[in-house]
Short mmCIF file of C-alpha atoms in Angstrom, two decimals:
data_model
loop_
_atom_site.label_atom_id
_atom_site.label_comp_id
_atom_site.label_asym_id
_atom_site.label_seq_id
_atom_site.Cartn_x
_atom_site.Cartn_y
_atom_site.Cartn_z
CA MET A 1 7.81 51.31 -29.65
CA ALA A 2 7.73 47.77 -26.94
CA ALA A 3 7.35 44.96 -29.18
CA PRO A 4 4.13 42.63 -28.90
CA THR A 5 3.82 40.18 -25.77
CA SER A 6 2.74 36.39 -26.86
CA ASN A 7 -0.38 35.70 -25.76
CA ASN A 8 0.34 32.25 -25.56
CA LEU A 9 -2.17 31.36 -28.45
CA ILE A 10 -0.98 29.58 -31.45
CA CYS A 11 -3.16 28.77 -34.24
CA PHE A 12 -2.55 25.79 -36.43
CA THR A 13 -4.36 26.52 -40.66
CA ASN A 14 -4.25 25.02 -43.42
CA CYS A 15 -4.03 21.72 -42.30
CA PHE A 16 -6.80 18.69 -42.03
CA LEU A 17 -7.68 17.60 -38.84
CA PRO A 18 -8.57 13.77 -37.67
CA GLN A 19 -12.29 13.03 -36.66
CA GLU A 20 -13.08 10.53 -34.14
CA ASP A 21 -15.15 8.80 -36.75
CA GLY A 22 -11.61 8.69 -38.69
CA SER A 23 -12.98 11.03 -41.12
CA LEU A 24 -10.66 14.42 -41.66
CA ILE A 25 -11.77 18.25 -42.09
CA GLU A 26 -9.54 20.95 -43.06
CA LYS A 27 -10.34 22.94 -40.57
CA ASP A 28 -7.29 25.57 -38.00
CA LEU A 29 -6.93 24.33 -33.90
CA TRP A 30 -6.32 26.59 -30.95
CA ILE A 31 -3.82 25.59 -28.38
CA ASP A 32 -2.70 27.68 -25.10
CA GLU A 33 1.14 27.18 -24.80
CA ARG A 34 1.55 27.73 -21.25
CA ARG A 35 -1.13 25.43 -20.46
CA GLY A 36 -0.44 22.75 -23.16
CA VAL A 37 -4.10 22.14 -24.48
CA ILE A 38 -6.58 22.61 -27.14
CA LEU A 39 -8.74 25.28 -26.85
CA ASP A 40 -12.83 25.88 -28.76
CA ALA A 41 -11.50 28.72 -30.98
CA GLN A 42 -15.05 30.57 -31.03
CA ARG A 43 -15.05 30.23 -27.23
CA THR A 44 -11.72 31.47 -26.39
CA PHE A 45 -11.69 34.53 -28.76
CA PHE A 46 -15.07 35.44 -27.30
CA LEU A 47 -13.83 35.70 -23.92
CA ARG A 48 -11.05 36.62 -24.62
CA LYS A 49 -11.27 38.66 -27.42
CA GLU A 50 -7.90 37.80 -28.71
CA ARG A 51 -6.82 35.95 -31.98
CA PRO A 52 -3.59 34.08 -30.89
CA ASN A 53 0.18 35.92 -31.62
CA THR A 54 1.91 32.95 -33.33
CA ILE A 55 -0.15 31.31 -36.74
CA ILE A 56 1.68 28.22 -38.05
CA ASP A 57 0.96 26.59 -41.31
CA LEU A 58 0.90 22.96 -41.42
CA GLY A 59 0.29 23.26 -45.92
CA GLY A 60 -2.05 21.17 -45.97
CA ASN A 61 -0.66 18.11 -43.74
CA VAL A 62 -2.57 16.35 -41.01
CA LEU A 63 -2.63 17.57 -37.40
CA SER A 64 -3.69 14.51 -35.19
CA PRO A 65 -3.64 13.69 -32.07
CA GLY A 66 -0.12 12.03 -31.14
CA PHE A 67 -0.16 8.74 -30.82
CA ILE A 68 -0.96 6.33 -28.00
CA ASP A 69 1.18 2.91 -27.39
CA ILE A 70 -0.26 0.72 -25.11
CA GLN A 71 1.67 -2.57 -25.44
CA ILE A 72 5.38 -2.03 -25.57
CA ASN A 73 7.66 -3.94 -24.37
CA GLY A 74 10.79 -1.65 -24.46
CA GLY A 75 13.16 0.68 -26.68
CA PHE A 76 16.47 2.14 -27.37
CA GLY A 77 18.04 -0.36 -25.41
CA PHE A 78 15.94 -0.04 -22.63
CA ASP A 79 13.76 -2.96 -21.12
CA PHE A 80 10.93 -2.42 -19.28
CA SER A 81 10.81 -5.86 -17.67
CA VAL A 82 14.32 -5.16 -15.90
CA TYR A 83 15.50 -3.99 -12.75
CA GLU A 84 19.14 -3.59 -11.57
CA GLY A 85 18.38 -3.26 -8.70
CA ASP A 86 19.10 1.05 -8.75
CA ASP A 87 15.51 3.18 -8.50
CA GLN A 88 17.43 6.14 -10.39
CA THR A 89 18.76 4.00 -13.47
CA TYR A 90 15.54 2.10 -13.98
CA ARG A 91 13.99 6.01 -14.21
CA ASP A 92 16.43 7.19 -16.12
CA GLY A 93 15.80 4.23 -18.84
CA LEU A 94 12.75 5.09 -18.97
CA LYS A 95 12.98 8.42 -19.38
CA LEU A 96 15.38 7.65 -22.82
CA VAL A 97 12.24 6.03 -23.97
CA ALA A 98 10.30 8.62 -23.51
CA GLU A 99 12.23 11.11 -25.08
CA LYS A 100 12.92 9.29 -27.93
CA ILE A 101 10.01 8.08 -29.16
CA VAL A 102 8.64 11.26 -30.06
CA GLU A 103 10.37 10.75 -33.33
CA THR A 104 7.56 7.99 -34.15
CA GLY A 105 4.66 10.91 -33.50
CA VAL A 106 4.42 8.91 -29.84
CA THR A 107 3.43 11.21 -27.37
CA ALA A 108 2.17 8.82 -24.75
CA LEU A 109 2.35 4.85 -23.77
CA VAL A 110 2.23 2.29 -21.71
CA PRO A 111 5.09 0.44 -20.77
CA THR A 112 4.88 -2.97 -20.79
CA ILE A 113 6.23 -5.58 -18.26
CA ILE A 114 5.92 -9.92 -19.26
CA THR A 115 5.92 -12.28 -16.35
CA GLN A 116 8.34 -11.69 -13.95
CA GLU A 117 9.87 -13.10 -10.13
CA THR A 118 7.04 -12.59 -8.59
CA THR A 119 9.22 -10.39 -5.47
CA LEU A 120 9.16 -7.83 -8.56
CA TYR A 121 6.29 -6.81 -9.36
CA PRO A 122 5.87 -4.66 -6.24
CA LYS A 123 8.87 -2.57 -7.01
CA LEU A 124 8.56 -2.43 -10.92
CA LEU A 125 4.60 -1.54 -11.00
CA ASP A 126 5.57 1.15 -8.11
CA LEU A 127 8.22 2.53 -10.68
CA LEU A 128 5.95 2.86 -13.27
CA ARG A 129 3.24 5.40 -12.31
CA PRO A 130 2.59 8.06 -14.18
CA TRP A 131 4.93 10.02 -14.90
CA SER A 132 5.51 13.25 -17.99
CA PRO A 133 9.27 13.72 -18.64
CA PRO A 134 10.24 17.14 -19.69
CA HIS A 135 10.45 17.70 -23.33
CA ALA A 136 9.27 13.80 -23.73
CA ALA A 137 6.53 11.46 -24.40
CA HIS A 138 3.65 10.59 -21.62
CA LEU A 139 4.78 7.90 -19.11
CA LEU A 140 0.50 6.59 -18.70
CA GLY A 141 1.49 3.55 -16.34
CA TRP A 142 2.29 -0.07 -16.07
CA HIS A 143 0.76 -3.06 -18.52
CA ALA A 144 1.45 -6.19 -16.49
CA GLU A 145 1.11 -9.01 -18.82
CA GLY A 146 1.22 -12.10 -16.75
CA PRO A 147 1.87 -13.94 -14.78
CA PHE A 148 -1.58 -15.29 -14.55
CA LEU A 149 -1.50 -17.02 -17.93
CA GLN A 150 -2.25 -20.43 -19.69
CA MET A 151 1.06 -22.32 -19.92
CA SER A 152 0.55 -23.67 -23.76
CA LYS A 153 -0.25 -19.92 -25.40
CA ARG A 154 3.12 -18.63 -22.91
CA GLY A 155 4.69 -17.92 -25.56
CA ALA A 156 8.60 -16.73 -23.99
CA HIS A 157 6.91 -16.33 -20.89
CA SER A 158 9.06 -18.20 -18.21
CA PRO A 159 7.14 -20.75 -17.78
CA ALA A 160 8.39 -21.84 -14.68
CA LEU A 161 7.26 -18.03 -13.52
CA ILE A 162 3.42 -18.05 -14.87
CA ILE A 163 0.86 -19.43 -11.94
CA SER A 164 -2.40 -19.49 -11.00
CA ALA A 165 -4.61 -16.85 -9.08
CA SER A 166 -5.96 -19.53 -6.44
CA GLU A 167 -7.63 -16.88 -4.17
CA GLY A 168 -8.96 -15.02 -6.90
CA PHE A 169 -8.46 -10.87 -6.88
CA LYS A 170 -6.67 -11.41 -3.53
CA THR A 171 -3.98 -13.43 -5.56
CA PHE A 172 -3.50 -10.81 -7.48
CA GLU A 173 -2.70 -8.55 -4.96
CA SER A 174 -0.46 -10.67 -2.76
CA ILE A 175 1.25 -10.35 -6.32
CA TYR A 176 1.47 -7.24 -7.70
CA SER A 177 0.45 -5.60 -4.36
CA PRO A 178 -2.52 -3.84 -2.79
CA GLU A 179 -1.35 0.11 -3.20
CA ASN A 180 -1.02 -1.05 -7.00
CA LEU A 181 -4.46 -1.94 -6.93
CA ALA A 182 -6.07 0.28 -5.02
CA ASP A 183 -8.80 2.25 -7.03
CA ALA A 184 -7.98 4.56 -9.16
CA GLU A 185 -8.23 8.28 -7.16
CA ASP A 186 -6.23 6.90 -4.35
CA TRP A 187 -3.53 5.13 -6.20
CA LEU A 188 -3.03 7.72 -8.28
CA MET A 189 -3.04 9.94 -5.07
CA SER A 190 -1.30 8.01 -2.90
CA GLY A 191 2.18 9.15 -5.32
CA ASP A 192 4.22 12.67 -6.20
CA THR A 193 1.74 12.76 -9.10
CA VAL A 194 0.79 15.80 -10.14
CA HIS A 195 -2.86 17.26 -9.90
CA ASN A 196 -4.91 15.82 -12.76
CA THR A 197 -2.42 13.66 -14.34
CA VAL A 198 -3.77 10.76 -16.31
CA GLY A 199 -3.01 7.49 -15.12
CA VAL A 200 -3.63 4.01 -16.70
CA ARG A 201 -3.35 0.46 -15.20
CA ILE A 202 -3.73 -2.72 -18.03
CA ILE A 203 -3.43 -6.33 -16.25
CA THR A 204 -3.74 -9.17 -19.06
CA ALA A 205 -4.25 -12.41 -18.22
CA ALA A 206 -6.16 -15.71 -19.31
CA PRO A 207 -9.81 -16.17 -18.04
CA GLU A 208 -9.91 -19.58 -17.87
CA VAL A 209 -6.83 -20.00 -15.56
CA GLU A 210 -8.56 -20.67 -12.13
CA GLY A 211 -9.27 -17.83 -10.14
CA VAL A 212 -9.07 -15.12 -12.64
CA MET A 213 -12.63 -14.69 -13.83
CA GLU A 214 -13.32 -13.91 -10.37
CA ALA A 215 -11.17 -11.16 -10.34
CA ILE A 216 -12.02 -9.57 -13.10
CA ASN A 217 -14.89 -7.52 -12.08
CA GLU A 218 -12.97 -6.07 -9.38
CA ALA A 219 -9.96 -5.14 -11.37
CA SER A 220 -12.86 -3.59 -13.76
CA LYS A 221 -14.67 -1.80 -10.50
CA ARG A 222 -10.65 -0.61 -9.39
CA GLY A 223 -10.53 1.74 -12.32
CA ILE A 224 -8.04 -1.07 -14.30
CA CYS A 225 -8.58 -2.26 -17.62
CA PHE A 226 -8.53 -6.21 -18.25
CA ASN A 227 -7.26 -8.10 -20.95
CA ILE A 228 -7.80 -10.87 -22.00
CA GLY A 229 -4.85 -13.25 -24.08
CA HIS A 230 -2.15 -15.63 -23.19
CA SER A 231 -5.40 -17.76 -23.54
CA MET A 232 -7.00 -21.19 -24.43
CA ALA A 233 -10.98 -19.95 -23.70
CA THR A 234 -13.42 -21.06 -25.22
CA THR A 235 -16.39 -18.02 -26.85
CA ASP A 236 -18.17 -18.99 -23.78
CA ILE A 237 -15.05 -18.15 -21.86
CA ALA A 238 -14.18 -15.61 -23.36
CA THR A 239 -17.65 -14.25 -23.45
CA ALA A 240 -18.43 -14.35 -19.90
CA ALA A 241 -14.94 -12.87 -19.16
CA VAL A 242 -16.18 -9.45 -21.42
CA ARG A 243 -19.49 -9.87 -20.08
CA ASN A 244 -17.06 -9.87 -16.40
CA GLY A 245 -15.69 -6.40 -17.59
CA ALA A 246 -12.89 -7.45 -19.66
CA ARG A 247 -12.14 -4.89 -22.44
CA CYS A 248 -9.72 -5.36 -24.34
CA ILE A 249 -7.18 -8.23 -26.12
CA THR A 250 -4.07 -8.22 -25.96
CA HIS A 251 -1.79 -8.85 -29.15
CA LEU A 252 -4.77 -10.48 -31.27
CA PHE A 253 -4.12 -14.08 -33.28
CA ASN A 254 -0.97 -13.84 -31.23
CA ALA A 255 -1.24 -16.49 -28.39
CA MET A 256 -4.88 -17.90 -28.29
CA PRO A 257 -6.56 -20.54 -30.18
CA GLN A 258 -6.39 -20.39 -34.25
CA LEU A 259 -9.93 -19.50 -35.63
CA HIS A 260 -12.54 -22.52 -36.14
CA HIS A 261 -15.91 -22.11 -36.87
CA ARG A 262 -17.83 -24.32 -34.30
CA ASP A 263 -15.61 -22.51 -31.86
CA PRO A 264 -14.07 -19.41 -32.80
CA SER A 265 -12.48 -18.27 -28.95
CA ILE A 266 -11.25 -15.03 -28.71
CA ILE A 267 -11.17 -14.04 -32.01
CA GLY A 268 -14.17 -15.13 -32.92
CA LEU A 269 -15.18 -11.99 -30.22
CA LEU A 270 -15.28 -9.38 -32.93
CA GLY A 271 -17.74 -10.95 -34.30
CA ALA A 272 -20.90 -11.48 -31.68
CA SER A 273 -24.07 -9.71 -31.86
CA PRO A 274 -24.89 -7.06 -30.10
CA TYR A 275 -27.41 -8.40 -27.76
CA LEU A 276 -26.54 -12.64 -26.59
CA SER A 277 -28.47 -15.40 -28.24
CA PRO A 278 -28.22 -19.16 -26.81
CA SER A 279 -26.33 -21.38 -29.29
CA SER A 280 -28.50 -24.59 -30.48
CA SER A 281 -25.87 -26.95 -28.75
CA SER A 282 -24.70 -25.18 -26.29
CA THR A 283 -26.53 -23.26 -22.96
CA PHE A 284 -24.44 -20.09 -22.01
CA LEU A 285 -23.27 -19.84 -18.26
CA PRO A 286 -22.15 -16.68 -17.53
CA PHE A 287 -19.90 -17.58 -14.54
CA PRO A 288 -18.67 -20.84 -15.49
CA SER A 289 -15.77 -21.94 -12.98
CA ALA A 290 -16.85 -25.31 -12.88
CA ILE A 291 -15.63 -25.37 -16.92
CA ILE A 292 -13.16 -23.39 -16.57
CA SER A 293 -11.83 -26.29 -14.19
CA ALA A 294 -12.06 -29.05 -16.11
CA LEU A 295 -10.79 -27.23 -19.45
CA ASN A 296 -7.62 -26.92 -16.61
CA ALA A 297 -7.76 -30.25 -16.26
CA SER A 298 -7.51 -31.03 -19.96
CA MET A 299 -4.03 -29.79 -20.66
CA HIS A 300 -2.34 -32.40 -19.96
CA SER A 301 -3.11 -33.56 -23.00
CA LEU A 302 -3.05 -31.09 -25.71
CA PRO A 303 -0.60 -31.97 -28.75
CA ILE A 304 2.83 -30.52 -27.90
CA THR A 305 4.56 -29.32 -31.46
CA LYS A 306 6.96 -27.20 -32.62
CA GLU A 307 7.58 -25.34 -35.92
CA PRO A 308 10.53 -27.56 -37.58
CA SER A 309 11.94 -25.30 -39.23
CA ILE A 310 12.13 -21.99 -37.17
CA ASP A 311 11.95 -21.13 -33.53
CA HIS A 312 10.58 -18.26 -31.52
CA ILE A 313 11.74 -15.55 -28.82
CA SER A 314 9.04 -12.92 -29.50
CA GLU A 315 6.76 -12.57 -26.18
CA ALA A 316 3.49 -12.30 -28.63
CA LEU A 317 4.63 -14.99 -30.75
CA ASP A 318 3.30 -18.69 -29.63
CA GLU A 319 6.26 -20.90 -28.98
CA ILE A 320 3.46 -24.30 -29.05
CA LYS A 321 1.95 -25.18 -31.32
CA THR A 322 -2.21 -26.12 -30.55
CA PRO A 323 -5.27 -27.05 -33.37
CA PRO A 324 -8.47 -24.86 -33.08
CA GLN A 325 -10.59 -27.76 -32.35
CA THR A 326 -8.25 -28.78 -28.89
CA PRO A 327 -9.62 -31.12 -25.77
CA MET A 328 -10.73 -27.68 -23.94
CA LEU A 329 -13.75 -27.64 -26.70
CA LEU A 330 -14.08 -31.15 -25.98
CA ALA A 331 -13.73 -30.72 -22.52
CA GLU A 332 -16.86 -28.48 -22.31
CA GLN A 333 -18.85 -30.34 -24.39
CA ALA A 334 -18.77 -33.20 -22.24
CA LEU A 335 -19.08 -31.32 -18.72
CA ARG A 336 -21.70 -29.32 -20.57
CA LYS A 337 -23.63 -32.52 -20.91
CA SER A 338 -22.88 -34.15 -17.65
CA LEU A 339 -23.92 -30.69 -15.45
CA LEU A 340 -27.54 -29.89 -18.03
CA PRO A 341 -30.03 -32.51 -17.62
CA THR A 342 -29.56 -32.62 -13.82
CA GLY A 343 -29.96 -29.09 -12.81
CA LYS A 344 -27.68 -29.36 -9.73
CA SER A 345 -25.03 -27.81 -8.63
CA THR A 346 -21.19 -28.96 -9.90
CA ALA A 347 -18.55 -27.22 -8.30
CA SER A 348 -14.40 -28.82 -8.73
CA PRO A 349 -11.92 -28.53 -6.21
CA GLY A 350 -11.04 -25.33 -5.78
CA SER A 351 -14.02 -23.68 -7.52
CA ALA A 352 -17.11 -22.11 -6.84
CA ALA A 353 -20.32 -23.77 -7.81
CA ILE A 354 -22.72 -23.35 -10.33
CA THR A 355 -26.54 -24.33 -11.16
CA ALA A 356 -26.30 -25.97 -14.42
CA ILE A 357 -29.74 -24.93 -16.47
CA PRO A 358 -32.04 -27.55 -17.16
CA LEU A 359 -33.18 -27.54 -20.88
CA GLY A 360 -35.78 -29.44 -20.13
CA GLY A 361 -39.06 -28.67 -18.51
CA GLY A 362 -41.27 -27.33 -21.00
CA GLN A 363 -42.21 -23.99 -22.63
CA SER A 364 -41.13 -22.20 -19.31
CA SER A 365 -37.32 -22.77 -19.09
CA GLU A 366 -35.85 -22.84 -22.70
CA SER A 367 -38.58 -19.81 -23.68
CA LYS A 368 -37.85 -18.10 -21.18
CA LEU A 369 -34.41 -18.27 -21.34
CA LYS A 370 -33.92 -16.79 -25.04
CA LYS A 371 -36.05 -14.28 -24.21
CA ASP A 372 -33.84 -13.06 -21.39
CA LEU A 373 -30.80 -13.84 -23.39
CA THR A 374 -31.41 -12.34 -26.86
CA THR A 375 -32.20 -9.40 -24.92
CA ILE A 376 -29.38 -8.94 -22.89
CA PRO A 377 -26.71 -6.06 -24.41
CA PHE A 378 -23.09 -7.65 -25.23
CA ASP A 379 -20.31 -4.99 -26.11
CA ARG A 380 -17.60 -6.58 -28.05
CA PRO A 381 -14.28 -5.80 -26.85
CA PHE A 382 -11.70 -3.29 -28.35
CA TYR A 383 -8.04 -5.52 -29.70
CA GLU A 384 -4.93 -4.88 -29.65
CA ILE A 385 -3.25 -5.63 -33.04
CA ILE A 386 0.70 -6.08 -34.38
CA VAL A 387 0.97 -4.64 -38.19
CA ASP A 388 4.57 -5.37 -38.81
CA GLY A 389 3.95 -8.14 -41.69
CA ILE A 390 5.06 -11.01 -38.92
CA HIS A 391 2.54 -11.38 -36.36
CA SER A 392 -0.31 -11.40 -37.99
CA HIS A 393 -0.87 -11.71 -42.06
CA PRO A 394 -2.31 -8.79 -43.89
CA ASN A 395 -5.67 -10.46 -44.94
CA SER A 396 -5.81 -11.83 -41.14
CA VAL A 397 -5.77 -8.09 -40.00
CA ARG A 398 -7.94 -6.37 -42.88
CA LEU A 399 -10.64 -9.64 -41.66
CA ALA A 400 -10.51 -8.12 -38.00
CA TYR A 401 -10.67 -4.55 -39.18
CA SER A 402 -13.40 -5.07 -41.05
CA ALA A 403 -15.30 -7.12 -38.43
CA HIS A 404 -15.02 -4.76 -35.80
CA PRO A 405 -13.53 -1.24 -36.76
CA ASP A 406 -14.70 0.61 -33.75
CA GLY A 407 -12.44 -1.67 -31.44
CA CYS A 408 -9.21 -1.76 -33.45
CA ILE A 409 -5.73 -0.51 -31.67
CA LEU A 410 -2.52 -0.48 -33.31
CA ILE A 411 0.16 -1.75 -30.54
CA THR A 412 4.08 -1.57 -31.43
CA ASP A 413 4.78 -4.78 -28.70
CA ALA A 414 8.60 -3.52 -28.66
CA MET A 415 10.97 -4.89 -27.55
CA LYS A 416 14.45 -3.43 -26.55
CA ILE A 417 16.01 -3.34 -29.68
CA LEU A 418 13.32 -0.63 -30.72
CA ASP A 419 15.57 1.81 -32.82
CA PRO A 420 14.46 3.77 -36.25
CA HIS A 421 17.76 4.47 -36.75
CA LEU A 422 18.90 0.98 -36.39
CA LYS A 423 20.36 -0.18 -39.46
CA ASP A 424 20.18 -3.88 -41.37
CA GLY A 425 22.98 -6.05 -39.98
CA VAL A 426 24.16 -7.88 -37.19
CA HIS A 427 24.35 -6.49 -33.72
CA ASP A 428 25.14 -7.39 -30.03
CA TRP A 429 21.73 -8.66 -27.94
CA ARG A 430 22.48 -9.89 -24.75
CA ASP A 431 24.59 -13.33 -23.02
CA GLY A 432 26.95 -13.17 -25.58
CA ARG A 433 24.59 -13.38 -28.81
CA ARG A 434 24.10 -11.63 -31.51
CA PHE A 435 20.99 -10.61 -33.73
CA TYR A 436 20.85 -10.14 -37.14
CA LYS A 437 18.30 -7.04 -38.42
CA GLU A 438 16.59 -7.14 -41.61
CA GLY A 439 13.83 -4.00 -42.26
CA ASP A 440 11.85 -4.68 -39.05
CA THR A 441 12.57 -8.42 -38.94
CA LEU A 442 14.59 -9.57 -36.03
CA TYR A 443 16.91 -13.87 -36.62
CA VAL A 444 19.45 -14.70 -33.69
CA GLU A 445 22.79 -14.48 -35.93
CA GLY A 446 22.96 -17.44 -37.86
CA THR A 447 19.89 -18.95 -36.83
CA THR A 448 16.09 -18.44 -38.74
CA THR A 449 14.78 -17.85 -35.23
CA LEU A 450 12.43 -14.56 -34.85
CA ALA A 451 13.68 -12.80 -32.06
CA GLY A 452 10.99 -10.31 -32.22
CA SER A 453 10.02 -7.20 -34.59
CA VAL A 454 11.46 -3.89 -34.16
CA VAL A 455 8.36 -1.66 -35.89
CA THR A 456 7.65 1.41 -34.84
CA LEU A 457 3.92 2.46 -34.67
CA ASP A 458 3.69 5.10 -37.50
CA LYS A 459 5.17 2.16 -39.90
CA CYS A 460 1.77 0.58 -39.00
CA VAL A 461 0.05 3.15 -39.06
CA ARG A 462 1.14 3.10 -42.55
CA ASN A 463 1.16 -0.62 -43.12
CA PHE A 464 -3.05 -0.35 -41.60
CA VAL A 465 -3.28 1.15 -44.70
CA ARG A 466 -2.56 -0.46 -46.73
CA TYR A 467 -3.17 -4.09 -45.89
CA THR A 468 -6.59 -2.61 -44.99
CA GLY A 469 -7.46 -0.03 -47.27
CA CYS A 470 -8.57 2.47 -45.22
CA SER A 471 -7.71 5.97 -45.25
CA ILE A 472 -4.97 8.09 -43.34
CA GLY A 473 -7.81 9.17 -41.01
CA GLN A 474 -9.44 6.02 -40.48
CA ALA A 475 -5.68 4.50 -39.55
CA ILE A 476 -5.15 7.13 -36.75
CA LYS A 477 -8.02 6.38 -35.33
CA CYS A 478 -7.00 3.22 -34.27
CA ALA A 479 -4.08 4.86 -33.25
CA THR A 480 -5.36 7.44 -30.93
CA TYR A 481 -9.22 7.47 -29.80
CA ASN A 482 -9.44 3.73 -29.94
CA PRO A 483 -6.70 2.92 -27.04
CA ALA A 484 -7.86 6.40 -25.79
CA LYS A 485 -11.36 5.23 -25.22
CA CYS A 486 -10.03 1.72 -24.40
CA LEU A 487 -8.35 3.27 -21.47
CA ASN A 488 -11.32 5.80 -20.54
CA ILE A 489 -8.92 8.43 -20.90
CA GLU A 490 -10.44 10.07 -24.06
CA ASP A 491 -11.62 13.35 -22.91
CA LYS A 492 -7.80 13.82 -22.48
CA LYS A 493 -5.63 11.91 -24.69
CA GLY A 494 -6.48 10.63 -28.19
CA THR A 495 -8.93 12.75 -29.64
CA LEU A 496 -8.76 16.84 -30.50
CA ARG A 497 -11.61 18.14 -28.67
CA ALA A 498 -11.51 21.50 -26.47
CA GLY A 499 -10.02 20.41 -23.16
CA ALA A 500 -7.94 17.72 -23.98
CA ASP A 501 -3.78 18.13 -23.71
CA ALA A 502 -1.85 19.82 -26.80
CA ASP A 503 -0.14 16.35 -27.40
CA LEU A 504 0.16 16.56 -31.35
CA ALA A 505 1.36 15.23 -34.03
CA VAL A 506 1.84 16.72 -37.76
CA LEU A 507 1.81 13.81 -40.26
CA ASP A 508 1.79 13.99 -44.20
CA HIS A 509 -0.87 12.04 -46.17
CA GLN A 510 0.75 9.11 -45.85
CA GLY A 511 1.46 9.45 -42.58
CA ASN A 512 5.09 10.29 -41.97
CA VAL A 513 5.83 11.82 -39.41
CA LEU A 514 7.07 15.68 -39.71
CA SER A 515 7.07 17.05 -36.25
CA THR A 516 5.47 15.52 -32.63
CA TRP A 517 4.33 18.69 -29.79
CA VAL A 518 3.73 17.25 -26.44
CA LYS A 519 1.87 20.20 -24.17
CA GLY A 520 1.50 21.99 -26.75
CA LYS A 521 5.58 22.37 -27.33
CA MET A 522 7.64 20.92 -30.42
CA VAL A 523 9.20 18.42 -29.10
CA TRP A 524 10.81 16.82 -32.47
CA ALA A 525 10.70 17.89 -36.08
CA ARG A 526 11.95 16.43 -39.38
CA LYS A 527 15.25 18.03 -40.69
#
């Protein structure tokens, strides 16, 4: 008698499935191994009148959507920001990272490039088009972090390469190339991408830098996720950026002003009301171009101090310390004072004119303003956070999550030396230098200079549970559903919805990865 043929259906049983609200439920999951998608079990049985030939008992473990890392600079010896003149060598490096990172439960990532020579962007972003190497994590697209950053919050980005966007979105096109910034559909169709490929583009920029605010709306219209980062934006400017289309905050707490009770700045967006409300001391200006120019002019007077005993090479960690209430806030307050009583249009060179909203004039102006603002809904942005215990203190992580749990996205921001098998000790690095690895921390050999972190995303999930006291299901949500929702790809990635890609990670209840599946096929298993 002939052996029964496989119907390509797999049923995972005796397992807990993370839900989009962060809970866990005990339930079977069916997938189609051939098509690599998750199935609606009841509908499939009704239509096909058959059950899966393959049953996999997961022994009570967690069957999670695969993790998504939306900010990672490299790994396993390859740096996404380094192009040595050969396209194939670069693609081989991408493939290496995608093949090895599945061990950490990551099934999709967004390669991130830091500030570059402007001539390199068109080539690098074209090479970073969506790609799914066989038996490896999906390379979803690109995250361009720079060059439109605030100089005082540049981290390890080269100051010589940081620029403004004097012509708004046209400057973005001239740097990244129009082809890389085309409408989402045109961008996906212009390359060799497979039909129905998920594609992602992210730009991190400082909204107070000349021309950036004007570019946010156009970039968002084209399907690009715009992040606020490496910025000194005040609360009003950060709020205006979100209203204009900015969707996420890059590595929260790092490369931005410290939280201040009078001007909580970018961090304060996590605590924003669902409706805009006028402040008792200032009036919200939805497009503060003149304020932005004044703030940029004030940057020359910022106090700059170096840490006395420690230096930073990590891209996210601040190289320059700035106090929580900086001259930028004072400049804004002074400008408001000069603008508001007159009601006249005010502009500075290179910026769009704005009309101040007069506070005088009785009930007709101020009452109308309050009524208008309190009826304008405001959606808080998502925020990335590095949960390695180095970039952000555990208490800070818990504060952020308590304020805005639905916006939390775990990232690694890892560098090329990411490798879970790298032993502690001295290792070769670059330019003849070496580093000393101690756990998840790297130091330049013989110094206390931080060389960044090598934390993996599964470790971030486990740390997150310890730091915040949340459940494993809630931590998983921050590495799966939240990043997918931020990027508008939750129908295909980061969830267990019927029709979504069967990208899965089997975890124990402590968050340790036991096996990883991509498009319905197992690509890694713990031995």
